[in-house]
mmCIF file of C-alpha atoms in Angstrom:
data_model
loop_
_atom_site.group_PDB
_atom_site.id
_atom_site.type_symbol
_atom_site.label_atom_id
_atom_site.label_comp_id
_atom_site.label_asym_id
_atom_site.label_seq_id
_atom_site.Cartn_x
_atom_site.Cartn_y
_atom_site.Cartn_z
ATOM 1 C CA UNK A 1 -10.284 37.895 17.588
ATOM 2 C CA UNK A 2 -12.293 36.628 20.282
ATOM 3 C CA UNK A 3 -9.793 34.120 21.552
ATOM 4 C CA UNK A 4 -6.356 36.723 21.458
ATOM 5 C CA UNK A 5 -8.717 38.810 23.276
ATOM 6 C CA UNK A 6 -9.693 35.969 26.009
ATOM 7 C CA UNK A 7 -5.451 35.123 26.156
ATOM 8 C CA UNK A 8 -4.503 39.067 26.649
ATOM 9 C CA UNK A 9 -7.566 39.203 29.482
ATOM 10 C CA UNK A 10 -5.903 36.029 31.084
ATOM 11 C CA UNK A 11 -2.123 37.888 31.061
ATOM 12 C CA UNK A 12 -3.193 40.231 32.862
ATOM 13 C CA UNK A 13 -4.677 38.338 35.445
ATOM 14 C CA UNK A 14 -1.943 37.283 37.433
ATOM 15 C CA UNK A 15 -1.007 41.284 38.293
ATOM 16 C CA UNK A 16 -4.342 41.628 39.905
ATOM 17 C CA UNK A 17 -4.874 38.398 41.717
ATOM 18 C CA UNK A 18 -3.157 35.187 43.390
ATOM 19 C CA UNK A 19 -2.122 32.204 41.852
ATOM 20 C CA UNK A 20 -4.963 30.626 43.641
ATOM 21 C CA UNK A 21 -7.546 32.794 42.502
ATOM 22 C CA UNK A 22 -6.447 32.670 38.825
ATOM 23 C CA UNK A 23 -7.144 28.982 38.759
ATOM 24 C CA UNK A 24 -10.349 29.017 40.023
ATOM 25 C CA UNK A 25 -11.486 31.933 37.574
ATOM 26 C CA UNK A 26 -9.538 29.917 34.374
ATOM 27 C CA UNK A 27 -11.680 27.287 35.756
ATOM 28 C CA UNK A 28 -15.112 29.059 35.570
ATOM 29 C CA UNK A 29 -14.660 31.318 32.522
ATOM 30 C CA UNK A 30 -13.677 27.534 30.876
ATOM 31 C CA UNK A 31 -16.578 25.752 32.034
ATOM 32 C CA UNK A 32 -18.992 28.790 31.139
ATOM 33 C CA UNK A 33 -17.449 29.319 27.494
ATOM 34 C CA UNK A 34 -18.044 25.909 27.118
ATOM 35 C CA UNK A 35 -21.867 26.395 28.026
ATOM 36 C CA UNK A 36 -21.774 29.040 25.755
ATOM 37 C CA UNK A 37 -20.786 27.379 23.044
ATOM 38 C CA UNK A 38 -22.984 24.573 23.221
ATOM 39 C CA UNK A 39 -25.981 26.676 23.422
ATOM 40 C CA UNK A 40 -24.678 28.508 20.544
ATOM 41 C CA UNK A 41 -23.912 25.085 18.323
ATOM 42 C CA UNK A 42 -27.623 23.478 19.451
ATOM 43 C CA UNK A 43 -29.222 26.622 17.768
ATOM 44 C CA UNK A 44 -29.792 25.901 13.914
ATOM 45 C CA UNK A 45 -28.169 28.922 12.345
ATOM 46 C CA UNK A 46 -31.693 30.209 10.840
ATOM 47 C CA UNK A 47 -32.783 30.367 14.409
ATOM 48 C CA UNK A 48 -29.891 32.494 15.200
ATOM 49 C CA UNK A 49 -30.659 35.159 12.727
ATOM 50 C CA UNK A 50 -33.902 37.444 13.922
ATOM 51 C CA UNK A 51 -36.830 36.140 14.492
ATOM 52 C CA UNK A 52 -38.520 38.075 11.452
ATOM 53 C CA UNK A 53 -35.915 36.912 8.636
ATOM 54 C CA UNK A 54 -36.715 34.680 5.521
ATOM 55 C CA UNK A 55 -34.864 33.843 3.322
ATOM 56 C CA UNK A 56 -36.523 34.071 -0.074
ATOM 57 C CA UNK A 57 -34.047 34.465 -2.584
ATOM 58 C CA UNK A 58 -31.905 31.435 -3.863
ATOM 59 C CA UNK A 59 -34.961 28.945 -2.040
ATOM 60 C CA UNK A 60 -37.005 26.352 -4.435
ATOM 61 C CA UNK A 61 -40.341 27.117 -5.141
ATOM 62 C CA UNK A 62 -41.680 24.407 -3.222
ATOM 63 C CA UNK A 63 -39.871 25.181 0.357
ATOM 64 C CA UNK A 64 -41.486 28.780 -0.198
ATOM 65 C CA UNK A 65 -44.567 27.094 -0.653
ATOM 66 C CA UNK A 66 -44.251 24.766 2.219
ATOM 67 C CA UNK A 67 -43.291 28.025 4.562
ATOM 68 C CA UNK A 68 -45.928 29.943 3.833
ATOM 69 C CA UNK A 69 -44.408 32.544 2.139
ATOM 70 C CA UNK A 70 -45.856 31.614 -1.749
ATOM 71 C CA UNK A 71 -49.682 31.729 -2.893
ATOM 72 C CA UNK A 72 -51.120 29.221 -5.148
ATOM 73 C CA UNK A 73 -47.302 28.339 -6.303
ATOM 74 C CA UNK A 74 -46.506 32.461 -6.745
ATOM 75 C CA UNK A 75 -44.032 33.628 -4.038
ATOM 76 C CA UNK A 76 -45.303 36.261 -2.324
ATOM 77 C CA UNK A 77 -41.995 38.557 -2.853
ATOM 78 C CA UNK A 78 -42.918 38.178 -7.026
ATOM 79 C CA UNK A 79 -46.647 39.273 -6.746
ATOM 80 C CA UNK A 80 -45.215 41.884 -4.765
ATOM 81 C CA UNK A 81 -43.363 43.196 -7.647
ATOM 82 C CA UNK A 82 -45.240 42.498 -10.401
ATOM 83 C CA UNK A 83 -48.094 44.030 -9.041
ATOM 84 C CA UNK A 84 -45.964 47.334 -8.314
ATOM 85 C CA UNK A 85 -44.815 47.181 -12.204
ATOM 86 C CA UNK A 86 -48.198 46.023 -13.753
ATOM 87 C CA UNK A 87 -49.285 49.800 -12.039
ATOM 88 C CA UNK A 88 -46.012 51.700 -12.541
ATOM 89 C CA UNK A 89 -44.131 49.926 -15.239
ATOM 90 C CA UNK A 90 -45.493 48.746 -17.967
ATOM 91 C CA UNK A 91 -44.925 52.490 -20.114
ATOM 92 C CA UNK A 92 -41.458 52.804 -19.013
ATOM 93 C CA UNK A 93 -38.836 52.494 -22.014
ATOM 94 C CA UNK A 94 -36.437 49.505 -21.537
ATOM 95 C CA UNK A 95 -38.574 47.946 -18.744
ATOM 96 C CA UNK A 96 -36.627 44.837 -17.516
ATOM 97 C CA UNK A 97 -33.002 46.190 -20.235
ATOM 98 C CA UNK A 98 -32.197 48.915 -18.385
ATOM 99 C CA UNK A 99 -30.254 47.950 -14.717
ATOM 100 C CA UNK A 100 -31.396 49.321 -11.480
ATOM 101 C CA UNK A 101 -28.841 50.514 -9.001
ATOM 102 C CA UNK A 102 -27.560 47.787 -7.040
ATOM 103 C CA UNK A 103 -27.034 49.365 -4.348
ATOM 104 C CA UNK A 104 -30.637 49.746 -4.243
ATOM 105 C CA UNK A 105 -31.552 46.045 -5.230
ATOM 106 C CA UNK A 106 -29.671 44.616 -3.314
ATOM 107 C CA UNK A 107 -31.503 47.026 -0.209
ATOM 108 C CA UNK A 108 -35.059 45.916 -1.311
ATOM 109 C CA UNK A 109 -33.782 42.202 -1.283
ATOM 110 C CA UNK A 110 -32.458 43.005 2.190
ATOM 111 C CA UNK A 111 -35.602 44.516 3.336
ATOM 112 C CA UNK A 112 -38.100 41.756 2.236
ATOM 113 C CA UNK A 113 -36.298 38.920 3.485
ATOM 114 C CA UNK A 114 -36.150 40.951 6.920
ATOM 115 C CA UNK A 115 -39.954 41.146 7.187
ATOM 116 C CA UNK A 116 -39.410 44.939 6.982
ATOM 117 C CA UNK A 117 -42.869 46.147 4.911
ATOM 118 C CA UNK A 118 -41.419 47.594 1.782
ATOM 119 C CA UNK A 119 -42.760 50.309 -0.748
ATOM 120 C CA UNK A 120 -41.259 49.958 -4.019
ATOM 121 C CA UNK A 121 -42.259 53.445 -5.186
ATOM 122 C CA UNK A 122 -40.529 55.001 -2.197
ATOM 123 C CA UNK A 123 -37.863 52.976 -1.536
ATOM 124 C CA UNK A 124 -37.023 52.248 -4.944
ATOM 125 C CA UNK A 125 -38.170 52.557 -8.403
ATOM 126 C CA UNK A 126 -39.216 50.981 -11.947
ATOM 127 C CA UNK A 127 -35.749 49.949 -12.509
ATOM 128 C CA UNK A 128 -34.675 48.594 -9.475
ATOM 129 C CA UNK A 129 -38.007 46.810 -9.079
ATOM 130 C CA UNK A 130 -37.297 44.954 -12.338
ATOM 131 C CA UNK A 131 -34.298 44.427 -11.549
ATOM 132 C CA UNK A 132 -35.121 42.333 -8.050
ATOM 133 C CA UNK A 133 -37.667 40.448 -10.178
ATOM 134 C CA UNK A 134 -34.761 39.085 -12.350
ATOM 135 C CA UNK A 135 -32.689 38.194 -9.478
ATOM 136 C CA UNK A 136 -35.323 36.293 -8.124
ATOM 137 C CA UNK A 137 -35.431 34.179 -11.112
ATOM 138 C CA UNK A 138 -31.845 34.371 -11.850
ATOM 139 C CA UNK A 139 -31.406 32.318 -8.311
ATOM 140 C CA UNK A 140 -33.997 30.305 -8.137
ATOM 141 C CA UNK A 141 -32.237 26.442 -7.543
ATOM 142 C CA UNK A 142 -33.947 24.857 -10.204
ATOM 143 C CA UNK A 143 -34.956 27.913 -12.719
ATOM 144 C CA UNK A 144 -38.532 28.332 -13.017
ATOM 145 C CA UNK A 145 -38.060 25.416 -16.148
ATOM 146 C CA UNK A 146 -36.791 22.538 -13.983
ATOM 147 C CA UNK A 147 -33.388 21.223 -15.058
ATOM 148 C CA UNK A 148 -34.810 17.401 -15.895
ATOM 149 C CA UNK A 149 -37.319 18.724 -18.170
ATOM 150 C CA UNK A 150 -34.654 21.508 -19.765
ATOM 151 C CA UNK A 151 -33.211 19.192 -22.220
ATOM 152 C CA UNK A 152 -36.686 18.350 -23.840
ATOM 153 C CA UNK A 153 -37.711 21.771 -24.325
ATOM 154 C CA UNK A 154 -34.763 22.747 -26.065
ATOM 155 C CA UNK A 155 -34.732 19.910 -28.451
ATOM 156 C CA UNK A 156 -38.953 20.523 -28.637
ATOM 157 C CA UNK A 157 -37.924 24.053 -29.844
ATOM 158 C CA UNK A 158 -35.103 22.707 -32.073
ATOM 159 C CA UNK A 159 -37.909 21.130 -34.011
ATOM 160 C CA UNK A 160 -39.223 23.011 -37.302
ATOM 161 C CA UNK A 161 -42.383 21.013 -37.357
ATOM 162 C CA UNK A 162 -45.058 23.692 -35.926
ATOM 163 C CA UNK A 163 -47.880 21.574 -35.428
ATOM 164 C CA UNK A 164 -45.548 18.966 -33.346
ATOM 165 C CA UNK A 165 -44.029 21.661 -31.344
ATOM 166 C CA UNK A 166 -47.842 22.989 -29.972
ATOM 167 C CA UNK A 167 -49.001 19.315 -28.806
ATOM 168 C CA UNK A 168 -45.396 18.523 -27.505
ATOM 169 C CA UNK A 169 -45.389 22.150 -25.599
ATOM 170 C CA UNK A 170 -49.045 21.459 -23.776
ATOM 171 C CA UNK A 171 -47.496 18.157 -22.971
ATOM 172 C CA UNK A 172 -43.954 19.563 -21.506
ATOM 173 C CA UNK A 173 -45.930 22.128 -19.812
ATOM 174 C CA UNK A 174 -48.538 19.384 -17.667
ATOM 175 C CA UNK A 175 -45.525 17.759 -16.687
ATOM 176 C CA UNK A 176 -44.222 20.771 -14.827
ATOM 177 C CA UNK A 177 -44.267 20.637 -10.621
ATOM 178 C CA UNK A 178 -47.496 22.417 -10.114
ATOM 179 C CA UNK A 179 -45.540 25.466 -8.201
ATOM 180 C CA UNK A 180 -43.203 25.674 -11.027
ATOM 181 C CA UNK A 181 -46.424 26.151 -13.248
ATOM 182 C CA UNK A 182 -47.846 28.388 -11.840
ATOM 183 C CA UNK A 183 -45.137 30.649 -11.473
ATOM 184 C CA UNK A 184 -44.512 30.161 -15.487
ATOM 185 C CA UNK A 185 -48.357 31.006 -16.272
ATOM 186 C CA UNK A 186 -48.087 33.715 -13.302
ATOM 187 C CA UNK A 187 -44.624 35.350 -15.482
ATOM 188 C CA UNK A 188 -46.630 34.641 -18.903
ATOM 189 C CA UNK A 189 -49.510 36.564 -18.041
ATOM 190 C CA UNK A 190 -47.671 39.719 -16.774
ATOM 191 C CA UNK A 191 -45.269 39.501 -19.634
ATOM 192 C CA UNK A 192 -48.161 39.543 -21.930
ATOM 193 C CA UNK A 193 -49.496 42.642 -20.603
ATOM 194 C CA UNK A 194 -45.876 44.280 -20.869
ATOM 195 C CA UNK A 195 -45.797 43.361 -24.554
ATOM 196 C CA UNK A 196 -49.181 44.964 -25.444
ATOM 197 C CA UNK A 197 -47.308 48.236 -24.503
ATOM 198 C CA UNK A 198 -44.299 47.564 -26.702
ATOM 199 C CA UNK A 199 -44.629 50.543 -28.727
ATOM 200 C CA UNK A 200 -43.705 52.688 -25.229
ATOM 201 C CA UNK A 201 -41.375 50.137 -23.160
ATOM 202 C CA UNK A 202 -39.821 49.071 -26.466
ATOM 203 C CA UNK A 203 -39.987 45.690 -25.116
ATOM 204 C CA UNK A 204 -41.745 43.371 -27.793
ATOM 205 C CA UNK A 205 -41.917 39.676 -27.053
ATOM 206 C CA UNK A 206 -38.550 38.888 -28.708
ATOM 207 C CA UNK A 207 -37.028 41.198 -26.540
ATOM 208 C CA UNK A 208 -38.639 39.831 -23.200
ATOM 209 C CA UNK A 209 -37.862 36.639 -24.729
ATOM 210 C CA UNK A 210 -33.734 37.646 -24.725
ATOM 211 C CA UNK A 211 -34.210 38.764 -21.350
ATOM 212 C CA UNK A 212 -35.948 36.188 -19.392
ATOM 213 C CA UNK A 213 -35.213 33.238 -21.495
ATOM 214 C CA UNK A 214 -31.773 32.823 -19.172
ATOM 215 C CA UNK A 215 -33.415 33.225 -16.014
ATOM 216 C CA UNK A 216 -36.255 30.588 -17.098
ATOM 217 C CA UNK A 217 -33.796 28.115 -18.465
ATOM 218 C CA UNK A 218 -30.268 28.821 -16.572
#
């Protein structure tokens, strides 16, 4: 678009001015897009965006940590929510089975990677809230269980031996990156408290099991 645009201005040139004239202004427009452009290219593209945007959806664990934007290994965006649903959620029938609008996820994701503050209660709601906590997870790079230590949980869990799959668990678990344990024991803890209410949310730990295994695992 922008280069038909610069060809159609440069047509018409020729009806207003000289010959002579055109050159030289060819000339200058050339040499200035070309200063344009390399101010343009020597700005990294996250620089280019506003100043107040960070992207915290779809980025490990550990560059969230490195940038600030995570707390003892919990991303900030995640304590966010969890606090909002701990308060608002943990009654509500179908927590974390029944989809928020997207419309409205997508929104809130918008919003907190802008730097904008954001009220879940007002902006959003239960749903939607629960919803953004899933996509969190669902992108993380690495899921919150780290793809070289996948294989040995599943085959831990394959195992009928009880006794072996407790000591082999506490084992698996030490071995986790320390920002990918905390956010496990961070999930664990909330999750616990949304199964105590089970007989309201209807959401018993098999059933947050279903829904979060994928996210944790990929």
């Amino acid at each position: 678009m922008f280069s038909s645009g610069l060809h159609q201005f440069y047509q018409t040139l020729p009806v207003r001015m000289g010959a002579g004239a055109l050159a030289v202004c060819q000339s200058k427009a050339t040499v200035r897009l070309k200063e344009d452009m390399k101010k343009i290219v020597a700005v990294p593209l996250s620089e280019q965006r506003e100043s107040t945007y960070k992207k915290l959806f779809g980025v490990s664990l550990q560059d969230l940590q490195q940038q600030g934007l995570a707390e003892n290994g919990v991303p900030a965006v995640v304590g966010k929510i969890v606090e909002y649903l701990t308060k608002n959620g943990l009654t509500q029938e179908g927590l974390f089975r029944v989809n928020g609008n997207m419309k409205v996820v997508e929104r809130l994701r918008l919003q907190f990677e802008s730097g904008v503050p954001v009220e879940l209660g007002t902006e959003g709601d239960v749903c939607a809230a629960a919803s953004l906590l899933k996509l969190f997870l669902r992108e993380l790079p690495d899921g919150v269980i780290p793809s070289a230590l996948r294989p040995r949980f599943v085959r831990l869990f394959q195992d009928d031996r009880k006794d072996a799959q407790e000591s082999s668990l506490r084992d698996l678990i030490r071995e986790l990156p320390d920002t990918h344990y905390c956010l496990l024991a961070y999930l664990c803890q909330f999750l616990t408290e949304v199964a105590k209410h089970h007989v309201q949310n209807r959401m018993n730990v098999h059933n947050l099991a279903t829904v979060f295994g994928p996210s944790c695992f990929q």
